[in-house]
mmCIF file of C-alpha atoms and ligand atoms in Angstrom:
data_model
loop_
_atom_site.group_PDB
_atom_site.id
_atom_site.type_symbol
_atom_site.label_atom_id
_atom_site.label_comp_id
_atom_site.label_asym_id
_atom_site.label_seq_id
_atom_site.Cartn_x
_atom_site.Cartn_y
_atom_site.Cartn_z
ATOM 1 C CA MET A 784 71.581 73.679 108.704
ATOM 2 C CA PRO A 785 71.413 76.943 106.715
ATOM 3 C CA GLN A 786 71.149 76.530 102.986
ATOM 4 C CA ILE A 787 72.374 79.028 100.406
ATOM 5 C CA ARG A 788 70.773 79.144 96.958
ATOM 6 C CA ILE A 789 73.578 79.740 94.483
ATOM 7 C CA LYS A 790 73.750 80.613 90.807
ATOM 8 C CA TYR A 791 76.962 80.040 88.831
ATOM 9 C CA PHE A 792 77.716 82.255 85.856
ATOM 10 C CA THR A 793 80.155 79.770 84.308
ATOM 11 C CA ASP A 794 81.174 76.113 84.369
ATOM 12 C CA ALA A 795 84.832 77.172 84.279
ATOM 13 C CA ILE A 796 85.043 77.476 88.077
ATOM 14 C CA GLU A 797 84.761 74.679 90.570
ATOM 15 C CA ARG A 798 81.628 74.577 92.693
ATOM 16 C CA LEU A 799 81.864 76.060 96.205
ATOM 17 C CA THR A 800 82.410 73.614 99.010
ATOM 18 C CA TYR A 801 82.157 73.872 102.750
ATOM 19 C CA ILE A 802 85.156 72.011 104.146
ATOM 20 C CA ASP A 803 84.298 70.706 107.574
ATOM 21 C CA GLY A 804 86.939 70.730 110.276
ATOM 22 C CA LYS A 805 89.665 72.920 108.722
ATOM 23 C CA SER A 806 88.313 76.416 108.362
ATOM 24 C CA ASP A 807 84.653 77.254 107.995
ATOM 25 C CA TRP A 808 85.437 80.105 105.577
ATOM 26 C CA ILE A 809 84.600 79.157 101.991
ATOM 27 C CA ASP A 810 87.019 79.937 99.165
ATOM 28 C CA LEU A 811 85.892 81.938 96.144
ATOM 29 C CA ARG A 812 87.410 81.808 92.671
ATOM 30 C CA ALA A 813 88.052 84.250 89.855
ATOM 31 C CA SER A 814 85.627 83.485 87.032
ATOM 32 C CA GLU A 815 87.540 85.391 84.330
ATOM 33 C CA GLU A 816 91.209 85.893 83.578
ATOM 34 C CA VAL A 817 92.320 89.314 84.792
ATOM 35 C CA THR A 818 95.587 90.991 83.782
ATOM 36 C CA LEU A 819 96.633 94.020 85.813
ATOM 37 C CA LYS A 820 99.561 96.393 85.629
ATOM 38 C CA ALA A 821 101.092 97.791 88.819
ATOM 39 C CA GLY A 822 98.815 100.554 90.136
ATOM 40 C CA GLU A 823 95.647 99.349 88.380
ATOM 41 C CA PHE A 824 92.255 98.739 90.017
ATOM 42 C CA CYS A 825 89.754 96.088 88.991
ATOM 43 C CA LEU A 826 86.586 94.385 90.184
ATOM 44 C CA ILE A 827 87.433 90.716 89.783
ATOM 45 C CA PRO A 828 84.318 88.688 88.932
ATOM 46 C CA LEU A 829 83.767 85.774 91.286
ATOM 47 C CA GLY A 830 81.215 84.006 89.073
ATOM 48 C CA VAL A 831 78.526 83.478 91.704
ATOM 49 C CA ALA A 832 75.302 85.107 92.903
ATOM 50 C CA MET A 833 73.606 83.881 96.051
ATOM 51 C CA GLU A 834 70.466 84.120 98.109
ATOM 52 C CA LEU A 835 71.706 84.114 101.693
ATOM 53 C CA PRO A 836 69.585 82.675 104.501
ATOM 54 C CA GLU A 837 67.088 85.165 105.938
ATOM 55 C CA GLY A 838 68.773 87.513 108.450
ATOM 56 C CA TYR A 839 72.352 86.901 107.266
ATOM 57 C CA GLU A 840 75.010 88.858 105.395
ATOM 58 C CA ALA A 841 78.347 87.633 104.032
ATOM 59 C CA HIS A 842 81.849 89.030 104.539
ATOM 60 C CA VAL A 843 84.484 88.564 101.832
ATOM 61 C CA VAL A 844 88.193 88.896 102.637
ATOM 62 C CA PRO A 845 91.390 87.895 100.818
ATOM 63 C CA ARG A 846 93.036 84.544 101.501
ATOM 64 C CA SER A 847 96.173 84.945 103.571
ATOM 65 C CA SER A 848 98.309 83.947 100.558
ATOM 66 C CA THR A 849 96.595 86.227 98.045
ATOM 67 C CA PHE A 850 99.003 89.152 98.323
ATOM 68 C CA LYS A 851 102.057 86.899 98.156
ATOM 69 C CA ASN A 852 100.723 84.971 95.150
ATOM 70 C CA TYR A 853 99.172 87.793 93.110
ATOM 71 C CA GLY A 854 100.371 91.168 94.460
ATOM 72 C CA ILE A 855 96.797 92.405 94.908
ATOM 73 C CA ILE A 856 95.161 94.150 97.890
ATOM 74 C CA GLN A 857 91.400 94.140 98.488
ATOM 75 C CA THR A 858 90.572 97.840 98.369
ATOM 76 C CA ASN A 859 87.588 97.729 100.727
ATOM 77 C CA SER A 860 89.494 95.483 103.194
ATOM 78 C CA CYS A 861 86.351 93.465 103.796
ATOM 79 C CA GLY A 862 83.509 93.217 101.296
ATOM 80 C CA ILE A 863 80.035 93.167 102.775
ATOM 81 C CA ILE A 864 77.410 91.288 100.799
ATOM 82 C CA ASP A 865 73.945 92.345 101.884
ATOM 83 C CA GLY A 866 71.136 89.815 101.989
ATOM 84 C CA THR A 867 69.285 91.974 99.460
ATOM 85 C CA TYR A 868 72.102 91.463 96.941
ATOM 86 C CA CYS A 869 70.361 88.381 95.590
ATOM 87 C CA GLY A 870 69.217 89.168 92.053
ATOM 88 C CA ASP A 871 70.129 87.119 89.016
ATOM 89 C CA ASP A 872 72.760 89.670 87.947
ATOM 90 C CA ASP A 873 74.110 90.344 91.458
ATOM 91 C CA MET A 874 77.442 88.644 90.890
ATOM 92 C CA TRP A 875 79.920 88.847 93.750
ATOM 93 C CA ARG A 876 83.127 90.714 92.924
ATOM 94 C CA MET A 877 86.409 91.424 94.627
ATOM 95 C CA PRO A 878 87.704 95.012 94.287
ATOM 96 C CA VAL A 879 91.490 94.915 94.070
ATOM 97 C CA TYR A 880 94.531 97.155 93.595
ATOM 98 C CA ALA A 881 97.634 95.641 92.017
ATOM 99 C CA VAL A 882 101.002 96.611 93.474
ATOM 100 C CA ARG A 883 102.846 94.804 90.649
ATOM 101 C CA ASP A 884 102.069 93.461 87.185
ATOM 102 C CA THR A 885 100.024 90.311 87.694
ATOM 103 C CA VAL A 886 97.672 87.798 86.113
ATOM 104 C CA ILE A 887 94.793 86.104 87.921
ATOM 105 C CA HIS A 888 93.615 83.007 86.074
ATOM 106 C CA VAL A 889 90.142 81.527 85.853
ATOM 107 C CA ASN A 890 89.420 79.246 88.827
ATOM 108 C CA ASP A 891 92.214 80.738 90.999
ATOM 109 C CA ARG A 892 91.115 80.852 94.647
ATOM 110 C CA ILE A 893 91.656 84.498 95.587
ATOM 111 C CA CYS A 894 89.327 85.219 98.499
ATOM 112 C CA GLN A 895 87.044 83.610 101.049
ATOM 113 C CA PHE A 896 83.743 84.325 102.752
ATOM 114 C CA ARG A 897 81.521 83.335 105.617
ATOM 115 C CA ILE A 898 78.051 84.413 106.648
ATOM 116 C CA PHE A 899 77.196 86.424 109.751
ATOM 117 C CA GLU A 900 73.880 87.155 111.359
ATOM 118 C CA ASN A 901 72.714 90.724 110.758
ATOM 119 C CA GLN A 902 73.273 92.925 113.769
ATOM 120 C CA PRO A 903 70.155 93.675 115.827
ATOM 121 C CA LYS A 904 68.244 96.876 115.143
ATOM 122 C CA ILE A 905 69.880 99.768 117.000
ATOM 123 C CA THR A 906 68.723 103.184 118.173
ATOM 124 C CA PHE A 907 71.069 105.962 119.340
ATOM 125 C CA ASP A 908 70.503 107.700 122.678
ATOM 126 C CA GLU A 909 72.442 111.024 122.711
ATOM 127 C CA VAL A 910 73.981 112.016 126.094
ATOM 128 C CA GLU A 911 76.310 114.822 127.364
ATOM 129 C CA SER A 912 78.460 112.388 129.291
ATOM 130 C CA LEU A 913 78.724 108.620 129.206
ATOM 131 C CA GLY A 914 79.672 108.604 132.908
ATOM 132 C CA ASN A 915 82.273 105.850 132.545
ATOM 133 C CA LYS A 916 86.019 105.708 133.314
ATOM 134 C CA ASN A 917 88.254 106.305 130.267
ATOM 135 C CA ARG A 918 90.031 103.189 129.128
ATOM 136 C CA GLY A 919 92.552 104.865 126.758
ATOM 137 C CA GLY A 920 93.558 103.287 123.500
ATOM 138 C CA PHE A 921 95.980 103.398 120.561
ATOM 139 C CA GLY A 922 99.080 102.196 122.398
ATOM 140 C CA SER A 923 98.109 103.330 125.906
ATOM 141 C CA THR A 924 98.939 99.926 127.410
ATOM 142 C CA GLY A 925 102.582 100.205 126.286
ATOM 143 C CA LYS A 926 104.836 98.033 124.182
ATOM 144 C CA GLN A 927 105.576 95.124 126.511
HETATM 145 O O1 DUT B 1648 83.525 93.565 97.971
HETATM 146 C C1 DUT B 1648 82.330 93.637 97.635
HETATM 147 C C2 DUT B 1648 81.456 94.552 98.227
HETATM 148 C C3 DUT B 1648 80.152 94.592 97.784
HETATM 149 N N1 DUT B 1648 79.720 93.751 96.798
HETATM 150 C C4 DUT B 1648 78.320 93.771 96.380
HETATM 151 C C5 DUT B 1648 77.431 93.161 97.423
HETATM 152 C C6 DUT B 1648 76.829 94.335 98.133
HETATM 153 O O2 DUT B 1648 75.589 94.023 98.706
HETATM 154 C C7 DUT B 1648 76.732 95.337 96.983
HETATM 155 C C8 DUT B 1648 76.694 96.757 97.434
HETATM 156 O O3 DUT B 1648 77.800 97.000 98.261
HETATM 157 P P1 DUT B 1648 77.831 98.236 99.228
HETATM 158 O O4 DUT B 1648 76.543 98.386 99.926
HETATM 159 O O5 DUT B 1648 79.071 98.136 100.035
HETATM 160 O O6 DUT B 1648 78.081 99.395 98.196
HETATM 161 P P2 DUT B 1648 77.094 100.479 97.562
HETATM 162 O O7 DUT B 1648 75.996 100.803 98.491
HETATM 163 O O8 DUT B 1648 76.743 100.047 96.191
HETATM 164 O O9 DUT B 1648 78.105 101.676 97.448
HETATM 165 P P3 DUT B 1648 78.777 102.580 98.562
HETATM 166 O O10 DUT B 1648 80.228 102.324 98.418
HETATM 167 O O11 DUT B 1648 78.396 103.954 98.142
HETATM 168 O O12 DUT B 1648 78.239 102.197 99.911
HETATM 169 O O13 DUT B 1648 77.905 95.105 96.197
HETATM 170 C C9 DUT B 1648 80.581 92.844 96.221
HETATM 171 O O14 DUT B 1648 80.237 92.074 95.346
HETATM 172 N N2 DUT B 1648 81.860 92.815 96.655
#
């Protein structure tokens, strides 16, 4: 079972838990109160730094209810936490844009993460033609 070494920056947030059986994504919490006006951007501190298992990265996305509850959008859509982001000051943060005036309180669960294996090393082989049939995309299969 992979183990993640974790450092908490505060006792004001609950400790992370892996909840077996429901969803394997793990919720993350705001570690400071953040007040935003409509149109403002902020990096919300998540109060944790981690050493991921060797060969893994983490992806951070909003919870499905986050926009409804707080009126914030994660500006990078999906945050990618590299395995090398593991220093004592490498606190995870969520970059957000507020579409309305809002307050995020300490310990509010605002996003979630899971780990993924790093993709294999890749080289690029440049060709004139790929020699395959075009599939078509962006609506080419119709509406119904
Ligand atoms: O939503 C995020 C995205 C990134 N990070 C941290 C972890 C990541 O390993 C580090 C660097 O992120 P990234 O490589 O995406 O950014 P950068 O290289 O510093 O900047 P750039 O946007 O120029 O790629 O910042 C977060 O805490 N939250």
